[in-house]
mmCIF file of C-alpha atoms in Angstrom:
data_model
loop_
_atom_site.group_PDB
_atom_site.id
_atom_site.type_symbol
_atom_site.label_atom_id
_atom_site.label_comp_id
_atom_site.label_asym_id
_atom_site.label_seq_id
_atom_site.Cartn_x
_atom_site.Cartn_y
_atom_site.Cartn_z
ATOM 1 C CA MET A 22 15.653 12.893 -7.696
ATOM 2 C CA LYS A 23 12.979 11.050 -6.344
ATOM 3 C CA LYS A 24 9.436 12.044 -7.319
ATOM 4 C CA LYS A 25 7.100 13.707 -4.608
ATOM 5 C CA ALA A 26 3.490 13.610 -3.643
ATOM 6 C CA ALA A 27 1.661 16.127 -0.986
ATOM 7 C CA LEU A 28 -1.407 15.686 1.166
ATOM 8 C CA TYR A 29 -3.369 18.461 2.831
ATOM 9 C CA ASP A 30 -6.487 17.623 5.015
ATOM 10 C CA PRO A 31 -7.783 20.100 7.240
ATOM 11 C CA TYR A 32 -9.284 17.165 9.373
ATOM 12 C CA LEU A 33 -6.411 15.235 9.914
ATOM 13 C CA ASP A 34 -6.081 15.329 13.693
ATOM 14 C CA VAL A 35 -9.660 13.828 13.862
ATOM 15 C CA LEU A 36 -7.900 10.512 12.658
ATOM 16 C CA GLY A 37 -11.151 9.013 11.545
ATOM 17 C CA GLY A 38 -12.053 6.533 8.896
ATOM 18 C CA GLY A 39 -11.825 9.339 5.861
ATOM 19 C CA GLU A 40 -8.459 10.230 7.125
ATOM 20 C CA LYS A 41 -7.306 6.640 6.916
ATOM 21 C CA HIS A 42 -8.740 6.477 3.191
ATOM 22 C CA ILE A 43 -6.814 9.377 1.939
ATOM 23 C CA LEU A 44 -3.772 8.301 3.857
ATOM 24 C CA SER A 45 -4.041 4.926 2.274
ATOM 25 C CA ILE A 46 -4.150 6.370 -1.300
ATOM 26 C CA VAL A 47 -0.775 8.277 -0.732
ATOM 27 C CA LYS A 48 0.544 5.111 1.063
ATOM 28 C CA VAL A 49 0.138 3.522 -2.482
ATOM 29 C CA LEU A 50 2.489 6.036 -3.923
ATOM 30 C CA SER A 51 4.908 5.753 -0.973
ATOM 31 C CA ASP A 52 5.090 1.793 -1.998
ATOM 32 C CA GLU A 53 5.963 3.166 -5.273
ATOM 33 C CA ASP A 54 9.173 4.911 -4.140
ATOM 34 C CA TYR A 55 7.405 8.506 -4.054
ATOM 35 C CA ASP A 56 8.520 10.624 -1.005
ATOM 36 C CA ILE A 57 5.463 11.855 0.672
ATOM 37 C CA ASP A 58 4.979 15.219 2.309
ATOM 38 C CA ILE A 59 1.762 16.112 4.595
ATOM 39 C CA PHE A 60 1.185 19.949 5.262
ATOM 40 C CA TRP A 61 0.356 19.779 8.938
ATOM 41 C CA ASP A 62 2.127 21.694 11.536
ATOM 42 C CA SER A 63 2.835 18.722 13.894
ATOM 43 C CA ASP A 64 4.419 15.465 13.191
ATOM 44 C CA LEU A 65 1.526 12.759 13.435
ATOM 45 C CA THR A 66 3.519 9.704 12.275
ATOM 46 C CA LYS A 67 3.034 7.703 15.597
ATOM 47 C CA GLU A 68 -0.559 8.674 15.863
ATOM 48 C CA ILE A 69 -1.175 7.299 12.418
ATOM 49 C CA LYS A 70 0.847 4.239 13.053
ATOM 50 C CA LYS A 71 -0.908 3.738 16.555
ATOM 51 C CA ARG A 72 -4.595 4.473 15.097
ATOM 52 C CA PHE A 73 -4.356 2.910 11.493
ATOM 53 C CA ASN A 74 -1.350 0.681 11.340
ATOM 54 C CA LEU A 75 -0.026 2.393 8.603
ATOM 55 C CA THR A 76 3.480 3.219 7.978
ATOM 56 C CA PHE A 77 5.508 5.132 5.163
ATOM 57 C CA PRO A 78 8.862 4.350 4.149
ATOM 58 C CA SER A 79 9.362 8.136 3.370
ATOM 59 C CA LEU A 80 6.950 10.487 5.214
ATOM 60 C CA LYS A 81 7.572 14.032 6.297
ATOM 61 C CA PHE A 82 5.295 16.572 7.787
ATOM 62 C CA GLN A 83 5.672 20.030 6.620
ATOM 63 C CA SER A 84 4.609 23.519 7.675
ATOM 64 C CA ASN A 85 0.691 24.048 6.662
ATOM 65 C CA ILE A 86 0.903 26.326 3.681
ATOM 66 C CA PHE A 87 -2.706 26.760 3.461
ATOM 67 C CA LYS A 88 -2.995 28.924 6.343
ATOM 68 C CA LYS A 89 -4.758 32.307 5.454
ATOM 69 C CA ASN A 90 -1.382 34.206 6.028
ATOM 70 C CA ILE A 91 0.178 32.150 3.364
ATOM 71 C CA SER A 92 0.138 33.963 -0.044
ATOM 72 C CA VAL A 93 -1.318 32.263 -3.120
ATOM 73 C CA LEU A 94 2.048 32.847 -5.049
ATOM 74 C CA THR A 95 4.217 31.043 -2.035
ATOM 75 C CA ARG A 96 1.405 28.439 -2.043
ATOM 76 C CA THR A 97 1.225 27.592 -5.698
ATOM 77 C CA THR A 98 4.947 27.842 -6.141
ATOM 78 C CA GLN A 99 5.642 25.219 -3.619
ATOM 79 C CA LEU A 100 3.039 22.950 -5.047
ATOM 80 C CA ALA A 101 4.810 23.057 -8.457
ATOM 81 C CA SER A 102 7.399 20.434 -7.280
ATOM 82 C CA TYR A 103 4.974 17.700 -6.872
ATOM 83 C CA GLU A 104 4.048 15.051 -9.232
ATOM 84 C CA TYR A 105 0.716 14.576 -7.356
ATOM 85 C CA PHE A 106 -1.256 16.576 -4.779
ATOM 86 C CA PHE A 107 -4.173 15.499 -2.906
ATOM 87 C CA TYR A 108 -6.502 17.570 -0.831
ATOM 88 C CA VAL A 109 -9.703 17.365 1.272
ATOM 89 C CA THR A 110 -12.034 20.334 1.107
ATOM 90 C CA ASP A 111 -13.801 22.088 3.744
ATOM 91 C CA GLY A 112 -15.185 24.355 1.053
ATOM 92 C CA SER A 113 -11.977 25.799 -0.004
ATOM 93 C CA TYR A 114 -10.193 25.261 -3.100
ATOM 94 C CA PHE A 115 -6.792 26.135 -4.277
ATOM 95 C CA PHE A 116 -4.617 26.800 -7.082
ATOM 96 C CA SER A 117 -2.009 24.318 -7.887
ATOM 97 C CA LEU A 118 0.779 23.800 -10.405
ATOM 98 C CA ALA A 119 1.387 20.225 -9.266
ATOM 99 C CA LYS A 120 1.589 17.930 -12.291
ATOM 100 C CA ASN A 121 -1.767 15.680 -10.955
ATOM 101 C CA ASN A 122 -4.273 17.114 -8.756
ATOM 102 C CA PHE A 123 -7.070 15.370 -6.712
ATOM 103 C CA VAL A 124 -9.874 16.439 -4.476
ATOM 104 C CA PHE A 125 -10.908 13.724 -2.212
ATOM 105 C CA CYS A 126 -14.483 13.762 -1.276
ATOM 106 C CA MET A 127 -15.698 12.016 2.062
ATOM 107 C CA VAL A 128 -18.707 13.910 2.905
ATOM 108 C CA PRO A 129 -21.696 14.737 0.349
ATOM 109 C CA SER A 130 -22.310 18.092 1.626
ATOM 110 C CA ARG A 131 -23.618 20.689 -1.053
ATOM 111 C CA SER A 132 -22.053 23.552 1.028
ATOM 112 C CA LEU A 133 -18.486 21.961 0.467
ATOM 113 C CA TYR A 134 -18.821 21.940 -3.270
ATOM 114 C CA SER A 135 -20.156 25.360 -4.513
ATOM 115 C CA MET A 136 -18.638 25.804 -7.954
ATOM 116 C CA SER A 137 -18.457 29.629 -8.089
ATOM 117 C CA VAL A 138 -16.655 30.754 -11.065
ATOM 118 C CA LEU A 139 -13.666 31.142 -9.340
ATOM 119 C CA ASN A 140 -13.736 27.677 -7.853
ATOM 120 C CA LYS A 141 -14.144 26.300 -11.335
ATOM 121 C CA LEU A 142 -10.856 27.880 -12.407
ATOM 122 C CA LYS A 143 -9.134 26.591 -9.289
ATOM 123 C CA THR A 144 -10.558 23.017 -10.082
ATOM 124 C CA SER A 145 -9.993 22.867 -13.787
ATOM 125 C CA ASN A 146 -6.899 20.705 -13.437
ATOM 126 C CA VAL A 147 -8.360 18.343 -10.572
ATOM 127 C CA THR A 148 -9.831 15.137 -10.589
ATOM 128 C CA PHE A 149 -12.515 14.404 -7.839
ATOM 129 C CA ILE A 150 -12.419 11.206 -5.999
ATOM 130 C CA SER A 151 -15.336 10.141 -4.020
ATOM 131 C CA ASN A 152 -15.452 7.533 -1.096
ATOM 132 C CA SER A 153 -18.503 5.826 -2.427
ATOM 133 C CA GLU A 154 -21.365 5.581 -4.888
ATOM 134 C CA PHE A 155 -23.736 7.421 -2.541
ATOM 135 C CA THR A 156 -20.881 10.222 -2.503
ATOM 136 C CA ARG A 157 -20.754 10.260 -6.229
ATOM 137 C CA LYS A 158 -24.272 10.388 -6.963
ATOM 138 C CA HIS A 159 -24.631 13.337 -4.806
ATOM 139 C CA LEU A 160 -21.678 15.172 -6.524
ATOM 140 C CA ALA A 161 -22.771 14.507 -9.827
ATOM 141 C CA SER A 162 -26.595 15.971 -9.140
ATOM 142 C CA TRP A 163 -24.206 19.263 -8.339
ATOM 143 C CA GLY A 164 -22.486 18.978 -11.422
ATOM 144 C CA ILE A 165 -19.513 17.528 -10.311
ATOM 145 C CA LYS A 166 -17.957 14.365 -11.817
ATOM 146 C CA SER A 167 -16.001 12.052 -9.572
ATOM 147 C CA LYS A 168 -14.516 8.552 -9.613
ATOM 148 C CA VAL A 169 -15.300 6.037 -6.904
ATOM 149 C CA LEU A 170 -12.545 4.578 -4.792
ATOM 150 C CA TYR A 171 -13.481 2.234 -1.820
ATOM 151 C CA PRO A 172 -11.223 1.879 0.714
ATOM 152 C CA TYR A 173 -9.400 -1.529 1.805
ATOM 153 C CA ILE A 174 -9.361 -3.284 4.839
ATOM 154 C CA ASP A 175 -5.975 -4.019 6.431
ATOM 155 C CA LYS A 176 -4.543 -7.716 5.827
ATOM 156 C CA VAL A 177 -4.468 -8.531 9.584
ATOM 157 C CA PHE A 178 -8.385 -8.481 9.640
ATOM 158 C CA PHE A 179 -8.166 -11.701 7.285
ATOM 159 C CA GLU A 180 -5.612 -13.633 8.857
ATOM 160 C CA ARG A 181 -6.079 -16.373 11.753
ATOM 161 C CA ASN A 182 -9.986 -16.040 11.691
ATOM 162 C CA SER A 183 -10.223 -19.454 12.586
ATOM 163 C CA SER A 184 -9.104 -18.791 16.053
ATOM 164 C CA ILE A 185 -11.681 -16.215 16.769
ATOM 165 C CA VAL A 186 -13.580 -16.907 20.019
ATOM 166 C CA LYS A 187 -16.741 -14.690 20.136
ATOM 167 C CA GLN A 188 -17.957 -13.027 23.613
ATOM 168 C CA LYS A 189 -21.260 -11.866 24.438
ATOM 169 C CA ILE A 190 -20.273 -8.203 23.163
ATOM 170 C CA ILE A 191 -21.934 -5.563 20.924
ATOM 171 C CA LEU A 192 -19.529 -3.335 19.540
ATOM 172 C CA SER A 193 -19.974 -0.173 17.976
ATOM 173 C CA VAL A 194 -17.006 2.202 16.646
ATOM 174 C CA GLY A 195 -16.937 5.605 15.637
ATOM 175 C CA ARG A 196 -15.837 9.086 16.977
ATOM 176 C CA PHE A 197 -17.404 10.735 20.133
ATOM 177 C CA PHE A 198 -18.856 13.719 18.871
ATOM 178 C CA GLY A 199 -21.941 15.760 18.409
ATOM 179 C CA GLY A 200 -21.184 17.069 14.923
ATOM 180 C CA LEU A 201 -21.995 16.489 11.201
ATOM 181 C CA HIS A 202 -22.920 12.641 11.131
ATOM 182 C CA VAL A 203 -23.107 11.616 14.774
ATOM 183 C CA LYS A 204 -22.818 8.114 15.788
ATOM 184 C CA ASN A 205 -26.045 8.158 17.961
ATOM 185 C CA HIS A 206 -24.353 6.566 20.848
ATOM 186 C CA THR A 207 -27.201 7.797 23.486
ATOM 187 C CA VAL A 208 -29.610 6.079 21.157
ATOM 188 C CA MET A 209 -27.738 2.982 21.274
ATOM 189 C CA ILE A 210 -27.282 2.829 25.013
ATOM 190 C CA SER A 211 -31.085 3.266 25.345
ATOM 191 C CA TYR A 212 -31.761 0.644 22.969
ATOM 192 C CA PHE A 213 -29.474 -1.724 24.694
ATOM 193 C CA ASN A 214 -30.786 -1.059 28.104
ATOM 194 C CA LYS A 215 -34.358 -2.020 26.547
ATOM 195 C CA LEU A 216 -33.001 -5.199 25.300
ATOM 196 C CA VAL A 217 -31.413 -6.157 28.555
ATOM 197 C CA ASN A 218 -34.492 -5.339 30.330
ATOM 198 C CA SER A 219 -36.442 -7.425 27.876
ATOM 199 C CA GLY A 220 -34.284 -10.487 28.874
ATOM 200 C CA LEU A 221 -33.133 -10.653 25.204
ATOM 201 C CA LEU A 222 -29.419 -9.680 25.911
ATOM 202 C CA ASN A 223 -28.792 -11.293 29.242
ATOM 203 C CA GLY A 224 -25.068 -11.270 29.816
ATOM 204 C CA TYR A 225 -24.152 -8.810 26.929
ATOM 205 C CA LYS A 226 -21.994 -5.805 27.127
ATOM 206 C CA LEU A 227 -22.214 -2.819 24.952
ATOM 207 C CA VAL A 228 -18.878 -1.199 24.170
ATOM 208 C CA LEU A 229 -18.461 1.822 22.182
ATOM 209 C CA ALA A 230 -15.158 2.691 20.909
ATOM 210 C CA GLY A 231 -13.695 5.695 18.863
ATOM 211 C CA GLY A 232 -11.578 8.733 18.720
ATOM 212 C CA LEU A 233 -12.232 11.683 21.263
ATOM 213 C CA LYS A 234 -10.981 15.206 20.784
ATOM 214 C CA LYS A 235 -10.480 17.701 23.382
ATOM 215 C CA GLU A 236 -13.249 20.097 22.125
ATOM 216 C CA ASP A 237 -15.597 16.990 22.597
ATOM 217 C CA GLU A 238 -15.057 16.025 25.661
ATOM 218 C CA THR A 239 -18.486 17.747 27.215
ATOM 219 C CA TYR A 240 -20.369 14.995 24.657
ATOM 220 C CA PHE A 241 -18.443 12.307 26.214
ATOM 221 C CA GLU A 242 -18.927 13.426 29.640
ATOM 222 C CA ASN A 243 -22.740 13.457 28.970
ATOM 223 C CA LEU A 244 -22.388 9.935 27.780
ATOM 224 C CA LYS A 245 -20.472 8.770 30.926
ATOM 225 C CA ARG A 246 -23.553 10.187 32.824
ATOM 226 C CA GLN A 247 -25.811 8.157 30.930
ATOM 227 C CA VAL A 248 -23.870 5.121 31.184
ATOM 228 C CA LYS A 249 -23.360 5.486 35.077
ATOM 229 C CA ASN A 250 -21.848 2.681 37.014
ATOM 230 C CA ASN A 251 -23.477 0.183 34.706
ATOM 231 C CA PRO A 252 -20.722 -2.412 34.188
ATOM 232 C CA ASN A 253 -22.444 -3.860 30.893
ATOM 233 C CA LEU A 254 -21.884 -0.325 29.296
ATOM 234 C CA ILE A 255 -18.490 0.316 28.506
ATOM 235 C CA LEU A 256 -16.798 3.448 26.691
ATOM 236 C CA LYS A 257 -13.535 3.158 25.115
ATOM 237 C CA PRO A 258 -12.175 6.668 23.858
ATOM 238 C CA ASN A 259 -9.169 6.655 21.725
ATOM 239 C CA VAL A 260 -8.215 3.323 21.428
ATOM 240 C CA LYS A 261 -5.041 2.255 19.468
ATOM 241 C CA PHE A 262 -5.073 -0.369 16.504
ATOM 242 C CA LYS A 263 -4.149 -3.321 18.471
ATOM 243 C CA GLU A 264 -6.880 -3.082 21.239
ATOM 244 C CA LEU A 265 -9.670 -2.134 18.675
ATOM 245 C CA PHE A 266 -8.786 -5.052 16.726
ATOM 246 C CA ASN A 267 -8.879 -7.271 19.510
ATOM 247 C CA LEU A 268 -12.371 -5.685 20.093
ATOM 248 C CA TYR A 269 -13.516 -6.761 16.813
ATOM 249 C CA ARG A 270 -12.200 -9.989 17.178
ATOM 250 C CA SER A 271 -14.230 -10.550 20.697
ATOM 251 C CA ALA A 272 -17.714 -8.848 19.627
ATOM 252 C CA GLU A 273 -20.371 -11.142 18.489
ATOM 253 C CA TYR A 274 -22.489 -8.206 17.010
ATOM 254 C CA TYR A 275 -21.698 -4.704 15.578
ATOM 255 C CA TRP A 276 -24.358 -1.810 15.914
ATOM 256 C CA HIS A 277 -24.092 1.224 13.485
ATOM 257 C CA PHE A 278 -26.645 3.926 13.821
ATOM 258 C CA THR A 279 -25.233 6.956 12.073
ATOM 259 C CA GLY A 280 -27.868 8.632 10.334
ATOM 260 C CA LEU A 281 -30.691 7.350 12.077
ATOM 261 C CA GLY A 282 -33.915 9.742 11.843
ATOM 262 C CA VAL A 283 -32.179 11.464 9.166
ATOM 263 C CA ASP A 284 -33.806 12.239 5.790
ATOM 264 C CA GLU A 285 -30.924 11.098 3.479
ATOM 265 C CA VAL A 286 -32.275 12.905 0.169
ATOM 266 C CA LYS A 287 -32.434 16.257 2.047
ATOM 267 C CA GLN A 288 -29.427 15.653 4.324
ATOM 268 C CA PRO A 289 -27.100 13.349 2.881
ATOM 269 C CA GLU A 290 -24.265 14.770 4.922
ATOM 270 C CA LYS A 291 -25.686 13.453 8.018
ATOM 271 C CA THR A 292 -25.814 9.791 6.849
ATOM 272 C CA GLU A 293 -23.078 7.157 6.928
ATOM 273 C CA HIS A 294 -21.033 8.152 3.428
ATOM 274 C CA LEU A 295 -19.651 4.437 3.385
ATOM 275 C CA GLY A 296 -18.695 2.732 6.477
ATOM 276 C CA ILE A 297 -15.059 1.493 7.089
ATOM 277 C CA ALA A 298 -15.890 0.449 10.793
ATOM 278 C CA PRO A 299 -18.714 -1.903 9.826
ATOM 279 C CA LEU A 300 -16.371 -3.387 7.186
ATOM 280 C CA GLU A 301 -13.843 -4.086 9.651
ATOM 281 C CA ALA A 302 -16.293 -5.728 11.926
ATOM 282 C CA MET A 303 -17.801 -7.743 9.046
ATOM 283 C CA ALA A 304 -14.261 -9.273 8.123
ATOM 284 C CA LEU A 305 -13.906 -10.399 11.609
ATOM 285 C CA SER A 306 -17.346 -12.211 11.883
ATOM 286 C CA CYS A 307 -19.272 -9.606 13.758
ATOM 287 C CA ILE A 308 -22.712 -9.577 12.701
ATOM 288 C CA SER A 309 -23.394 -6.299 11.785
ATOM 289 C CA PHE A 310 -26.735 -4.555 12.017
ATOM 290 C CA CYS A 311 -26.573 -0.909 10.369
ATOM 291 C CA TYR A 312 -29.045 1.877 9.916
ATOM 292 C CA GLY A 313 -30.221 1.842 6.363
ATOM 293 C CA ALA A 314 -29.312 5.356 4.930
ATOM 294 C CA GLY A 315 -26.126 6.396 3.164
ATOM 295 C CA GLY A 316 -23.314 4.341 1.649
ATOM 296 C CA ILE A 317 -23.819 1.743 4.208
ATOM 297 C CA LYS A 318 -26.247 0.395 1.765
ATOM 298 C CA GLU A 319 -23.335 -0.515 -0.860
ATOM 299 C CA ILE A 320 -21.720 -2.742 1.654
ATOM 300 C CA VAL A 321 -24.663 -4.293 3.822
ATOM 301 C CA LYS A 322 -26.996 -6.621 2.013
ATOM 302 C CA ASP A 323 -29.994 -7.125 4.325
ATOM 303 C CA GLY A 324 -29.956 -10.929 5.571
ATOM 304 C CA GLU A 325 -27.163 -11.718 3.307
ATOM 305 C CA ASN A 326 -23.686 -10.550 4.906
ATOM 306 C CA GLY A 327 -25.580 -8.309 7.748
ATOM 307 C CA PHE A 328 -28.669 -6.391 8.586
ATOM 308 C CA LEU A 329 -30.379 -3.197 7.830
ATOM 309 C CA PHE A 330 -32.987 -1.541 9.942
ATOM 310 C CA TRP A 331 -34.957 1.519 9.811
ATOM 311 C CA ASN A 332 -36.674 1.760 13.180
ATOM 312 C CA GLU A 333 -36.272 0.322 16.721
ATOM 313 C CA LYS A 334 -39.110 -2.496 16.298
ATOM 314 C CA GLU A 335 -37.468 -3.827 13.227
ATOM 315 C CA LEU A 336 -34.088 -3.897 14.857
ATOM 316 C CA PHE A 337 -35.239 -5.664 17.785
ATOM 317 C CA GLU A 338 -37.022 -8.023 15.772
ATOM 318 C CA LYS A 339 -33.960 -8.952 13.529
ATOM 319 C CA MET A 340 -31.973 -9.396 16.858
ATOM 320 C CA SER A 341 -34.341 -11.687 18.262
ATOM 321 C CA LYS A 342 -34.283 -14.123 15.238
ATOM 322 C CA ILE A 343 -30.676 -14.070 14.625
ATOM 323 C CA LEU A 344 -30.163 -14.885 18.501
ATOM 324 C CA ALA A 345 -32.225 -17.830 18.384
ATOM 325 C CA ASP A 346 -30.732 -18.870 14.707
ATOM 326 C CA LYS A 347 -27.070 -20.283 15.202
ATOM 327 C CA ARG A 348 -27.286 -21.651 11.520
ATOM 328 C CA GLN A 349 -27.971 -18.280 10.200
ATOM 329 C CA ARG A 350 -25.421 -16.620 12.479
ATOM 330 C CA GLU A 351 -22.754 -18.850 10.833
ATOM 331 C CA ASN A 352 -23.964 -18.366 7.586
ATOM 332 C CA ILE A 353 -23.744 -14.540 7.857
ATOM 333 C CA GLN A 354 -20.397 -14.464 9.338
ATOM 334 C CA THR A 355 -18.980 -16.717 6.325
ATOM 335 C CA LYS A 356 -20.841 -14.554 3.786
ATOM 336 C CA SER A 357 -19.917 -11.273 5.278
ATOM 337 C CA GLN A 358 -15.922 -12.480 5.668
ATOM 338 C CA ALA A 359 -15.865 -13.321 2.122
ATOM 339 C CA PHE A 360 -17.612 -10.266 0.727
ATOM 340 C CA VAL A 361 -15.106 -8.042 2.462
ATOM 341 C CA ARG A 362 -12.140 -10.003 1.583
ATOM 342 C CA GLU A 363 -13.082 -10.389 -2.223
ATOM 343 C CA ASN A 364 -13.939 -6.609 -2.381
ATOM 344 C CA PHE A 365 -11.900 -4.684 -0.072
ATOM 345 C CA GLY A 366 -8.519 -6.245 0.197
ATOM 346 C CA TYR A 367 -5.430 -4.187 -0.262
ATOM 347 C CA ASP A 368 -4.710 -5.724 -3.871
ATOM 348 C CA VAL A 369 -8.129 -4.580 -4.962
ATOM 349 C CA PHE A 370 -7.592 -1.265 -3.781
ATOM 350 C CA GLN A 371 -3.960 -0.785 -5.073
ATOM 351 C CA LYS A 372 -4.988 -1.611 -8.634
ATOM 352 C CA LYS A 373 -7.787 0.946 -8.428
ATOM 353 C CA VAL A 374 -5.567 3.660 -7.169
ATOM 354 C CA LYS A 375 -3.223 2.923 -9.933
ATOM 355 C CA GLU A 376 -5.703 3.045 -12.389
ATOM 356 C CA ILE A 377 -7.301 6.412 -11.204
ATOM 357 C CA LEU A 378 -3.819 7.972 -10.536
ATOM 358 C CA PHE A 379 -1.984 6.948 -13.469
ATOM 359 C CA ASN A 380 -4.530 6.865 -16.367
ATOM 360 C CA HIS A 381 -6.934 9.886 -15.192
#
């Protein structure tokens, strides 16, 4: 009988960067001939393929045993059949008789990691995995030890890069919502308009792409009203992998404003916890400008493989300088591609996953 691994993520249908990260972990086990079960009441296989370009040799969606009406005994008994069990916490923790248990931590929010006496019992056989050093440090300050596992970037981002032809596009990728760590779309639109009016971005377009859920449609409608009929402002909700890939290939610059105006010490959950989208952009030669808070500082080295900024003036000044310096643009593009290839390829990720899972 084949070995089995299971996953539960209460945010699975968001299909954002965190979901890609945790799915990629179980993908490694799938490639090691494990059967993978995901506890979710609808089959998202097609959506996962379209959004993330992820496929699994053996993947099944099982009834969600983490609903409140499911008894602890039923849940615990079912988990006992698994070699590995992974879950993302929304503040809830579970008893599990799986042989190996892991909690994947993608949001450094204190409210998610309250270790009461009961929660300590529930996690006594658990290994915590953090998505960045930024997240790990915050968990450590709350008394939780974890191991850092960075994501990987799909190999297609490293192929045929010599044929890339850039256009006058500034791209930003992030879910359309007004929740925890907002992407600050309205601020981006405002900054872009100012730069166009100043003459600095003549001929450029700003493309905002990302997932959109039904409950966030009001937020999206407000963005549409801000954009109005401006042909240089383009909103792309729920783009599939192929379209997103082509946007990265076409865009000359990438903007990332998550955490803008936030105190990262007091509210770390509202910053960027790592930044998969900026990494994908860097892999395809987009020169990235990211607000300098949170985990983003682990991947963007200011002036070397991209740029960090902390206010409007700094962004405008750095944009102005790079637009006028072709040599520096080419240097940044070369270094950003090399950085992502060397540190975020699948081989690096796979090796680290096996190290954590098989030797913990």
